[in-house]
Short mmCIF file of C-alpha atoms in Angstrom, two decimals:
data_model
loop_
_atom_site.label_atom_id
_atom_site.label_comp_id
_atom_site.label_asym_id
_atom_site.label_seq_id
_atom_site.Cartn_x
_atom_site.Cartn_y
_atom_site.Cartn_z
CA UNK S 193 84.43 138.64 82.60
CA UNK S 194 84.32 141.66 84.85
CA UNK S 195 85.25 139.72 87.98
CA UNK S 196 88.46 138.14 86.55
CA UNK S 197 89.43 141.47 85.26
CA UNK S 198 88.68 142.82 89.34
CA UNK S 199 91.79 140.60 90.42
CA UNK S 200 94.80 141.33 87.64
CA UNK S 201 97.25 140.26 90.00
CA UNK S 202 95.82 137.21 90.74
CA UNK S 203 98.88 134.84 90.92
CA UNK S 204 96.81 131.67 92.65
CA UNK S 205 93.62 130.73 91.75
CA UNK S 206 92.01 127.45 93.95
CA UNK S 207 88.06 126.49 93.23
CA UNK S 208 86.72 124.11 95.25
CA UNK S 209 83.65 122.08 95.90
CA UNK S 210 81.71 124.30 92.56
CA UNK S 211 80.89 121.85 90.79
CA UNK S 212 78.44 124.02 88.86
CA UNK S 213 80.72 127.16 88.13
CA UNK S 214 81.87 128.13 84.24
CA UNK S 215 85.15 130.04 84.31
CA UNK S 216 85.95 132.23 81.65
CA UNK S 217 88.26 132.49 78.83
CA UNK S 218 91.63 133.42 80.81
CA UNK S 219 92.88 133.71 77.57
CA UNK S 220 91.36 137.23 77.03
CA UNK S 221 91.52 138.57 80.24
CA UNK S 222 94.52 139.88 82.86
CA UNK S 223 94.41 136.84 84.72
CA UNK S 224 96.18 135.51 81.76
CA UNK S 225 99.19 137.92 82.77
CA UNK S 226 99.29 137.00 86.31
CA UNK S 227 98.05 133.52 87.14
CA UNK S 228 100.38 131.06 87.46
CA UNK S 229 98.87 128.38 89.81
CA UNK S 230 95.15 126.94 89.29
CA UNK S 231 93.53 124.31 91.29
CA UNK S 232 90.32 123.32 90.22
CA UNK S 233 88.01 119.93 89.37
CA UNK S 234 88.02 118.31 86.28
CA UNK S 235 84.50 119.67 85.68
CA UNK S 236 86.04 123.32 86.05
CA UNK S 237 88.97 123.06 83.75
CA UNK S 238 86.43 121.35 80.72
CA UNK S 239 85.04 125.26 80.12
CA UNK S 240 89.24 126.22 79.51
CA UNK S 241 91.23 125.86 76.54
CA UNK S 242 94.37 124.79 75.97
CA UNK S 243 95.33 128.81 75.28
CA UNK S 244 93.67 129.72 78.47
CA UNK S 245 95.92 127.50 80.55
CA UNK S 246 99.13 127.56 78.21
CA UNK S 247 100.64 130.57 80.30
CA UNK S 248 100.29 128.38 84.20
CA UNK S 249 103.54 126.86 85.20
CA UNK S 250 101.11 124.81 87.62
CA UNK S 251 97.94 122.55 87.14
CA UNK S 252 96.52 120.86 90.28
CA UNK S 253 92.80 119.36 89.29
CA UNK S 254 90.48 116.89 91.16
CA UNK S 255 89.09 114.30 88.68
CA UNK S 256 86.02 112.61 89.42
CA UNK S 257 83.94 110.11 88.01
CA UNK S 258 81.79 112.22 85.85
CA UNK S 259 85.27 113.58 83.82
CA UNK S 260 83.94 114.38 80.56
CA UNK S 261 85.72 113.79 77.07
CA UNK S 262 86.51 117.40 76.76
CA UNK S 263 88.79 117.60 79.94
CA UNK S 264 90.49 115.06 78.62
CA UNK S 265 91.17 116.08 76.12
CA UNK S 266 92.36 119.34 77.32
CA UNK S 267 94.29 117.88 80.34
CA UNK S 268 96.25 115.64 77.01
CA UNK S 269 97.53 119.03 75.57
CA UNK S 270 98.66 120.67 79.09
CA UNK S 271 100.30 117.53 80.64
CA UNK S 272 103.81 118.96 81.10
CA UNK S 273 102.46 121.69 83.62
CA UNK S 274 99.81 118.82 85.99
CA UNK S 275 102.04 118.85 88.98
CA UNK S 276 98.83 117.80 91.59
CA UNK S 277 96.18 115.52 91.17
CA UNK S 278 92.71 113.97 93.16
CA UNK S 279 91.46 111.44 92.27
CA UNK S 280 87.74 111.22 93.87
CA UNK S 281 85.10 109.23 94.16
CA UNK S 282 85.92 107.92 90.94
CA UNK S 283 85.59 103.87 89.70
CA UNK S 284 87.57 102.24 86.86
CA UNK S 285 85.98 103.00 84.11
CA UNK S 286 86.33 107.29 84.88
CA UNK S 287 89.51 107.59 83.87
CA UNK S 288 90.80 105.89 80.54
CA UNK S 289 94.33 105.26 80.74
CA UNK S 290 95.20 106.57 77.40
CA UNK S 291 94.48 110.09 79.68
CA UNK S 292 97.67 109.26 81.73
CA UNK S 293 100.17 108.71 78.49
CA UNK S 294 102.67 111.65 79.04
CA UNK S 295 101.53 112.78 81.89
CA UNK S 296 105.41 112.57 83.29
CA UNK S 297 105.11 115.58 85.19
CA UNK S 298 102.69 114.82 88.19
CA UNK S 299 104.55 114.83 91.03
CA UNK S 300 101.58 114.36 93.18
CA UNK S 301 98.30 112.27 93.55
CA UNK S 302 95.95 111.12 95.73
CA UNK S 303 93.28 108.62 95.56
CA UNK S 304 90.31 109.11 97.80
CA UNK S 305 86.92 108.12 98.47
CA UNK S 306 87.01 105.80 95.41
CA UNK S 307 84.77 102.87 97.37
CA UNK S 308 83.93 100.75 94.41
CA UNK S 309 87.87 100.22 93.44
CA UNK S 310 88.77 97.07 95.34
CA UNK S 311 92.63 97.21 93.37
CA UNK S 312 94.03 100.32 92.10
CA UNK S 313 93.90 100.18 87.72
CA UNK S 314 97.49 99.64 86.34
CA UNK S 315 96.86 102.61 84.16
CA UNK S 316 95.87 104.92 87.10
CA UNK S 317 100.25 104.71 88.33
CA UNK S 318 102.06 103.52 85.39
CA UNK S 319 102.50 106.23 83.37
CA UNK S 320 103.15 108.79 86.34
CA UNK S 321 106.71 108.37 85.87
CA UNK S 322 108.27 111.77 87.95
CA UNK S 323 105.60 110.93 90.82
CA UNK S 324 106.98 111.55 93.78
CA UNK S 325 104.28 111.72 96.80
CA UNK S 326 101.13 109.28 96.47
CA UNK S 327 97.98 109.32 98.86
CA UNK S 328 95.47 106.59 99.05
CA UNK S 329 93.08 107.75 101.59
CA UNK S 330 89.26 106.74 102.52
CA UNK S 331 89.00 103.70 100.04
CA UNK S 332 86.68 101.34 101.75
CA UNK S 333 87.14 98.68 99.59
CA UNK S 334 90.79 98.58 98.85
CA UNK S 335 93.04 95.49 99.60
CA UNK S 336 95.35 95.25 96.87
CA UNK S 337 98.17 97.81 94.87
CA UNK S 338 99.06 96.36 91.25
CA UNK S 339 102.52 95.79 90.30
CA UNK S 340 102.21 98.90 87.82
CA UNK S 341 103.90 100.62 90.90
CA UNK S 342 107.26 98.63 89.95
CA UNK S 343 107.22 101.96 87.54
CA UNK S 344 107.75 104.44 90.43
CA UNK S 345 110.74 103.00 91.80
CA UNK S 346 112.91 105.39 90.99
CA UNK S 347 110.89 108.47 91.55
CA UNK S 348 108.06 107.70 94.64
CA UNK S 349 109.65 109.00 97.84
CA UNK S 350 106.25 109.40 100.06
CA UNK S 351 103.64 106.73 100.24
CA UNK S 352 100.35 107.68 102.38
CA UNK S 353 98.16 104.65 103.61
CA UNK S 354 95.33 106.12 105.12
CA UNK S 355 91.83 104.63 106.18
CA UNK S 356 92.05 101.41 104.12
CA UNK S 357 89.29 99.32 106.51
CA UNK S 358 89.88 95.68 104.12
CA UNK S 359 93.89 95.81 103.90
CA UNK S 360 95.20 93.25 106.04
CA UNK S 361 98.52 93.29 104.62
CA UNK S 362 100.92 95.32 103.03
CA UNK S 363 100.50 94.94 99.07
CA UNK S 364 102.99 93.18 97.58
CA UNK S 365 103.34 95.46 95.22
CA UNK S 366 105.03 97.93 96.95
CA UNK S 367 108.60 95.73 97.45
CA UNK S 368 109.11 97.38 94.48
CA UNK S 369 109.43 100.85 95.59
CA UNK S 370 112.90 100.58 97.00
CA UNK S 371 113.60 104.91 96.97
CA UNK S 372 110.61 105.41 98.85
CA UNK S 373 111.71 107.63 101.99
CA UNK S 374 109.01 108.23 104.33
CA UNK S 375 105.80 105.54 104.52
CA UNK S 376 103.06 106.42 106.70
CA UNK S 377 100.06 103.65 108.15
CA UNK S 378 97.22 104.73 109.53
CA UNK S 379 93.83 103.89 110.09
CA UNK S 380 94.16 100.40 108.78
CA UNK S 381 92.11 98.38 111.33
CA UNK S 382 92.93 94.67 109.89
CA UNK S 383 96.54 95.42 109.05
CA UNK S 384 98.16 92.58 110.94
CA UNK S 385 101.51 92.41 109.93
CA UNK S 386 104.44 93.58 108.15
CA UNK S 387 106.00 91.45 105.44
CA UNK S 388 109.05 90.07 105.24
CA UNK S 389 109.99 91.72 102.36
CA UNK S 390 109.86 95.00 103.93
CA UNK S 391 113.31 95.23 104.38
CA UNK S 392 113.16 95.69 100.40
CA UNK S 393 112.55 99.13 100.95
CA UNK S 394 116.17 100.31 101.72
CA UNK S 395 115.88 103.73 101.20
CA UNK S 396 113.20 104.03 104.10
CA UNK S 397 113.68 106.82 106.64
CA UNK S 398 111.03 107.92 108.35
CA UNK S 399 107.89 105.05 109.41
CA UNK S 400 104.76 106.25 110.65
CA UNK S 401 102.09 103.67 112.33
CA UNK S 402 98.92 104.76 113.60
CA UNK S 403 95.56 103.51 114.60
CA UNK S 404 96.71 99.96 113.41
CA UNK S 405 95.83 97.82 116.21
CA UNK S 406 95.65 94.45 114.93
CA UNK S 407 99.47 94.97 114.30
CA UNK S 408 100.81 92.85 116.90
CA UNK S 409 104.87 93.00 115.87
CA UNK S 410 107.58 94.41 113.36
CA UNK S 411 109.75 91.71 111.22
CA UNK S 412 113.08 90.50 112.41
CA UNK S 413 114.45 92.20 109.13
CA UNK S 414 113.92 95.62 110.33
CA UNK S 415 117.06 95.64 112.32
CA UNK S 416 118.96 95.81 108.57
CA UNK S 417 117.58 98.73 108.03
CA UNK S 418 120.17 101.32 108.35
CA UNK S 419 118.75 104.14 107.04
CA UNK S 420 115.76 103.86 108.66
CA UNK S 421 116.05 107.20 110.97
CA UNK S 422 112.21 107.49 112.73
CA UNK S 423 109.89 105.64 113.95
CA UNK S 424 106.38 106.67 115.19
CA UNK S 425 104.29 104.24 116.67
CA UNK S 426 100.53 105.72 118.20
CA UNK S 427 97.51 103.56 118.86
CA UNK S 428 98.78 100.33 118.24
CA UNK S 429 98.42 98.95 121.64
CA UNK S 430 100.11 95.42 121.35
CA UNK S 431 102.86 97.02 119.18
CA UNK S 432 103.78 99.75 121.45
CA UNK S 433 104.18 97.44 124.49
CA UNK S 434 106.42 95.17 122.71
CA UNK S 435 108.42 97.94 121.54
CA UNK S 436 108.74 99.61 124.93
CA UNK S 437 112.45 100.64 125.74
CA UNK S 438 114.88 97.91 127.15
CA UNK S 439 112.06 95.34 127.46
CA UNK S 440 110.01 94.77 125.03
CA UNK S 441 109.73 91.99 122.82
CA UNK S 442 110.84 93.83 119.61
CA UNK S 443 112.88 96.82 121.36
CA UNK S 444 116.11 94.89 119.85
CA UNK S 445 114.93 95.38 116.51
CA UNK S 446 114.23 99.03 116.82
CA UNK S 447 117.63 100.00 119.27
CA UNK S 448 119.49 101.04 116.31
CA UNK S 449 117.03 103.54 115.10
CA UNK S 450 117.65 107.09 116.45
CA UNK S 451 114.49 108.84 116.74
CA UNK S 452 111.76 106.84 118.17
CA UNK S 453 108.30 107.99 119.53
CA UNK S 454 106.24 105.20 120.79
CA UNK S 455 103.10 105.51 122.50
CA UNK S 456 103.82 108.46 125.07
CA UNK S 457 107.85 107.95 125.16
CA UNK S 458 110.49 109.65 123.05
CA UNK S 459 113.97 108.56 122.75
#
């Protein structure tokens, strides 16, 4: 107790990696006064109440797979201030999706290092309704997005596809998601093309490729794409040569776009 009263204006509060540590009751402390912005694991937040965390405006938590009953419970009766989430090194079964129902105010979540999941569960994006930025980073073993995502249409504007070894292709899924704004690729070693359905996504602006070598060329349909206002392309060898200014093989599907850094060149 004596070292949350040491810090009563304490307005942030981020615990990571402490897997181990008990916080105290905010409730009956200054820190109750003051804080306003916790990030902490599941594993944290299953030693608070629902009165310790009633007076945040802003929840970030990292769930894991050992999420206990208790924290979800609690997370159920704080849902309209979880603005952030992690979801780590988790499987299917460690998060029930009756623990997503009303959660309609996460804006954003990323998935990482969950190397058993092979296809995200429907219940893990359903029912994250006001999402707005979702990472899936450093899962070895996904391939495949369910069509749960259909549900984010009208909300997901950034989509991070990061270090995905097994995706060859871009999940079907995702024609769905036509508000998304910026999409960024990278680190997907087998990604070989991009669909034609991409130019389903007609609120794009901003596409980032990286480290995607395999991906040899960009669909005729990307020319349609008028709102598409940058594109990055690094590390894609093939790609960047048929993309190179006045010559390459697809530079007349890209010409229209106004910001373009390929390779070394800007334009």
């Amino acid at each position: 107790m004596r070292s949350a009263e040491a810090f009563p204006n304490l307005e942030q509060l981020e615990i990571q990696n402490c897997a181990s540590l008990i916080l105290p009751p905010l409730s009956s402390s200054s820190l109750n006064k003051k804080l306003k912005r916790l990030c902490c694991s599941s594993t944290n937040m299953a030693s608070l109440s629902k009165v310790d965390l009633d007076a945040l405006s802003d929840l970030s938590m990292e769930i894991d797979k050992n999420m206990t009953r208790t924290a979800v419970e609690t997370l159920r009766s704080v849902h309209n201030i979880v603005s952030s989430w992690c979801i780590y090194e988790a499987d299917e079964g460690s998060l029930p999706e009756e623990a997503l129902r009303g959660l309609n105010f996460v804006k954003h979540l990323e998935i990482a290092s969950c190397d058993t999941v092979t296809c995200l569960p429907q219940g893990w994006l359903r029912h994250l309704t006001a999402l707005e930025e979702l990472h899936i980073t450093s899962c070895s073993e996904i391939v495949e997005v369910p069509e749960g995502i259909e549900y984010l249409n009208t909300c997901l504007k950034k989509l991070f596809l990061c270090g995905l070894p097994k995706m060859v292709s871009l999940p079907r899924a995702l024609r769905h998601l036509s508000s998304l704004h910026c999409m960024y690729l990278i680190g997907l070693p087998q990604l070989n093309l991009l669909p034609e359905w991409f130019d389903k996504l007609t609120s794009l602006q901003v596409l980032y490729i990286s480290e995607c070598p395999k991906l040899a060329s960009l669909p005729a349909n990307i020319r349609g794409m008028t709102n598409l206002r940058c594109l990055f392309v690094d590390k894609c060898p093939e790609l960047e040569r048929r993309c190179e200014r006045g010559k390459g093989e697809d530079w007349h599907k890209i010409a229209h776009i106004p910001r373009l850094n390929i390779g070394k060149w800007l334009c």
